mmCIF file of C-alpha atoms and ligand atoms in Angstrom:
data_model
loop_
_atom_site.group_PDB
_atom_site.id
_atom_site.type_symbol
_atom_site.label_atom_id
_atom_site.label_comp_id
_atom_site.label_asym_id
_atom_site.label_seq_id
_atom_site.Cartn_x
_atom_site.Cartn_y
_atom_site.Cartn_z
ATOM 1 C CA UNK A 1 0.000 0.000 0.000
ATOM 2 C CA UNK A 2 1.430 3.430 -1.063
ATOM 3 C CA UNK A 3 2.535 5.430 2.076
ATOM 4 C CA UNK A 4 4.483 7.721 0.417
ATOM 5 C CA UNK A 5 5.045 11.421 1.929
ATOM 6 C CA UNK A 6 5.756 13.831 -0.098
ATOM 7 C CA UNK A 7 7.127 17.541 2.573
ATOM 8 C CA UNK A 8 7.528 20.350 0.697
ATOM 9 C CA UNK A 9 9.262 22.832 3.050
ATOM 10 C CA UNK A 10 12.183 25.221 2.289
ATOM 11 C CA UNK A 11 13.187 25.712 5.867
ATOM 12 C CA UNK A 12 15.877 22.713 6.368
ATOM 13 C CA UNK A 13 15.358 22.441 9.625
ATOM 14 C CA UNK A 14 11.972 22.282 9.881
ATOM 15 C CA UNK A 15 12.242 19.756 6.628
ATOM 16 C CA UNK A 16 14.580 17.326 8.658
ATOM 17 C CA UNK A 17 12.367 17.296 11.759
ATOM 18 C CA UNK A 18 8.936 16.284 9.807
ATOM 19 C CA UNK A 19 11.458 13.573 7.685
ATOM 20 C CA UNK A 20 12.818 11.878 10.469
ATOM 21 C CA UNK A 21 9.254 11.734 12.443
ATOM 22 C CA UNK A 22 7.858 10.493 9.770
ATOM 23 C CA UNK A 23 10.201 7.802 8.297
ATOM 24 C CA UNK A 24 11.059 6.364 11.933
ATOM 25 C CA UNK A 25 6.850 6.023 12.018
ATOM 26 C CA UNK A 26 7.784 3.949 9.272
ATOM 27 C CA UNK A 27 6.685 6.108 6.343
ATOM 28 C CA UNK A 28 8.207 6.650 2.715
ATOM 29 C CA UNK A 29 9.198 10.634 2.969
ATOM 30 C CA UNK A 30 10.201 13.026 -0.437
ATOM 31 C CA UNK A 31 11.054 16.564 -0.291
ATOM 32 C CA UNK A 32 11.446 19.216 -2.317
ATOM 33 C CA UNK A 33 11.925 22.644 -1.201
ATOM 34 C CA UNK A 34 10.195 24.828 -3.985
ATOM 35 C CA UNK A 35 6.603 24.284 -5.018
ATOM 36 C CA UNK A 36 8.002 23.604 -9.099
ATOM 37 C CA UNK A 37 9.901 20.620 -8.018
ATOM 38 C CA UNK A 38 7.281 19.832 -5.654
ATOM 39 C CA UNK A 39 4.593 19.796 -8.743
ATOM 40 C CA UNK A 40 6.868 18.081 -10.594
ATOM 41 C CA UNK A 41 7.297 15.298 -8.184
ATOM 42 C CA UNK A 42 4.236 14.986 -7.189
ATOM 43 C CA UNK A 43 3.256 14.285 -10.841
ATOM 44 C CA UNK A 44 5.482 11.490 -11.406
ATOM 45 C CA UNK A 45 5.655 9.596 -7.546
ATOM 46 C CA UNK A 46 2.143 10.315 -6.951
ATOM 47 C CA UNK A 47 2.498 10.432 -3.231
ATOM 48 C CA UNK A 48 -0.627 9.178 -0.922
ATOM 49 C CA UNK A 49 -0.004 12.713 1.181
ATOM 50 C CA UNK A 50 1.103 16.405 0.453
ATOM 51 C CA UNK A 51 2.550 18.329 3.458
ATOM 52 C CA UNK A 52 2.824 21.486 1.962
ATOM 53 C CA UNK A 53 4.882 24.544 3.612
ATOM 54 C CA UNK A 54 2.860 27.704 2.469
ATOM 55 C CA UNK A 55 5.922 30.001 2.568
ATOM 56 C CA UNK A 56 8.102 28.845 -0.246
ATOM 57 C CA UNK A 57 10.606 31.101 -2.326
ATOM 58 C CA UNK A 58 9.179 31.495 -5.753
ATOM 59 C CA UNK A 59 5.437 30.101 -6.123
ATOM 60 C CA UNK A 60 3.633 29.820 -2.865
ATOM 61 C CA UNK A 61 2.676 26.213 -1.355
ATOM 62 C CA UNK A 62 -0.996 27.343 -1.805
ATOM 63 C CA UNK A 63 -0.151 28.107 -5.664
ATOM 64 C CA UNK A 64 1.084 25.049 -5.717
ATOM 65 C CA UNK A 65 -1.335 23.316 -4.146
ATOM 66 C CA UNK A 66 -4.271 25.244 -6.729
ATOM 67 C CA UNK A 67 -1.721 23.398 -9.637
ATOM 68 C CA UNK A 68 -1.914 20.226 -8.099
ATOM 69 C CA UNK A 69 -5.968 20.637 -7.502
ATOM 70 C CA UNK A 70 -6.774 21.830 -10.945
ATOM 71 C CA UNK A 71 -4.241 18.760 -12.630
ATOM 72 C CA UNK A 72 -6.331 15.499 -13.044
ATOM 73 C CA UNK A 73 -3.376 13.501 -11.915
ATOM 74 C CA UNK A 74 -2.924 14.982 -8.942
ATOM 75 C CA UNK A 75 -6.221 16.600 -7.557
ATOM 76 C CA UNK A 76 -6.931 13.482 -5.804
ATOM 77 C CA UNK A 77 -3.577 13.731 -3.476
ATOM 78 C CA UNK A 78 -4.719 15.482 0.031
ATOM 79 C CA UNK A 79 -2.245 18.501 0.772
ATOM 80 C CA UNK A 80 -1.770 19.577 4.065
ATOM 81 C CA UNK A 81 -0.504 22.924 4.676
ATOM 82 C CA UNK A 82 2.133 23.482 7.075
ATOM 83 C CA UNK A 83 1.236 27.412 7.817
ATOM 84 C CA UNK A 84 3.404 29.640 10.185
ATOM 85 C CA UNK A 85 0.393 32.018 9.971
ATOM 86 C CA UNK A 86 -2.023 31.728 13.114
ATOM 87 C CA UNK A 87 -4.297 34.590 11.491
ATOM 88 C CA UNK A 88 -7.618 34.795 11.665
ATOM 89 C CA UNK A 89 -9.116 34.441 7.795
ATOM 90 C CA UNK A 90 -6.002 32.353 7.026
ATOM 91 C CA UNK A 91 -7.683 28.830 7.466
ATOM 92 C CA UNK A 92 -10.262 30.112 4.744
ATOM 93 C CA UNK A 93 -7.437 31.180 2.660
ATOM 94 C CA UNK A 94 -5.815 27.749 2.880
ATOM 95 C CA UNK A 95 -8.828 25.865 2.340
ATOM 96 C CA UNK A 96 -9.655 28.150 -0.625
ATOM 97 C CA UNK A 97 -6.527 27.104 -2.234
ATOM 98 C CA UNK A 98 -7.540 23.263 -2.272
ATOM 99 C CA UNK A 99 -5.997 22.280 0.657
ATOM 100 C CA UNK A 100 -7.509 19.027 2.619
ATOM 101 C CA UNK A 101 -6.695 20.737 5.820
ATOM 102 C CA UNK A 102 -3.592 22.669 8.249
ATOM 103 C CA UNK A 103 -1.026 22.053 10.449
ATOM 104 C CA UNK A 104 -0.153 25.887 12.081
ATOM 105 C CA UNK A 105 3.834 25.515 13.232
ATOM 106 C CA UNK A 106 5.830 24.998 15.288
ATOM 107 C CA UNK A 107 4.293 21.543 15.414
ATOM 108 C CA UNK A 108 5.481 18.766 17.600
ATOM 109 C CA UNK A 109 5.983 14.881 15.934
ATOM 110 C CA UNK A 110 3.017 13.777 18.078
ATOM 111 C CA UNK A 111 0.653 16.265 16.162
ATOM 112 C CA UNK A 112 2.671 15.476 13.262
ATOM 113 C CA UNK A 113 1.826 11.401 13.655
ATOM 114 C CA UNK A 114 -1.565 11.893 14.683
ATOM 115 C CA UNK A 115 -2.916 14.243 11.599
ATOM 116 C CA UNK A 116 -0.817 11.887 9.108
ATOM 117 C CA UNK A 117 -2.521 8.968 10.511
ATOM 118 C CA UNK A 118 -6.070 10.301 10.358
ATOM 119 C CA UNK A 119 -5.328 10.623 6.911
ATOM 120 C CA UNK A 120 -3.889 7.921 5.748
ATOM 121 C CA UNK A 121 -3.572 5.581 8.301
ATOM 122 C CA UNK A 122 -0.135 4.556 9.876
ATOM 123 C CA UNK A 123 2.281 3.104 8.263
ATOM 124 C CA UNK A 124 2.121 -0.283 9.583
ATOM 125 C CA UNK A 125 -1.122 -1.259 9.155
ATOM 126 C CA UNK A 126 -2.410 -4.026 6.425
ATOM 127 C CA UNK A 127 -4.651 -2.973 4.218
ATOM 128 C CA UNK A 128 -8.562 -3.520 5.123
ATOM 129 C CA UNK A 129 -9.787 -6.605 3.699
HETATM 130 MN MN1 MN B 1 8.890 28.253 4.331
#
């Protein structure tokens, strides 16, 4: 079953924190740290997941994420954004954009493990017969 991650997040810090969380949980993780490489890979690994930083140099993660929404291929990937922002209006903003829902940082691994797994399950499990 596909469990691939794909974070896009330009802040390498922040990147290595939500890789290593999520591949010790057992998860595949790709990165790419603009939203055109993160199009571009999204198109040809077809992750099960989008974390999406909104804050990118260049195009925007919610740019991105209205590319990725309006693309056949790839509208049915859920982005999450990963949003700084803790501004009232934002959420609507976010959701606007095509995003499947938000993480506001700083976010801690447990936060991190629980949204991924509500949706799309942890990495362990079989798939439902
Ligand atoms: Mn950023």
């Amino acid at each position: 079953m596909n469990k691939t991650i794909l974070i896009v997040e330009d802040n390498p810090a922040n990147l290595m924190l939500a890789t290593t969380v999520l591949e010790h949980a057992g998860y595949q993780v790709l990165s790419s740290e603009t939203a055109a490489d993160a199009i571009a890979k999204a198109m040809t690994e077809m992750p099960r997941l989008i974390l999406m930083d909104i804050q990118l140099p260049g195009m925007s993660g919610l740019d991105a994420t209205r590319q990725l929404k309006a693309e056949p291929a790839t509208a049915g990937i859920p982005v999450i954004a990963l949003t700084a922002f803790a501004m009232k209006g934002d959420d609507e903003r976010i959701l606007e954009a095509g995003c499947d829902g938000y993480i506001p940082k700083p976010f801690n691994y447990k936060d991190l493990l629980a949204r991924v797994a509500t949706m799309i399950g942890g990495a362990q499990e079989a798939p439902s017969p």
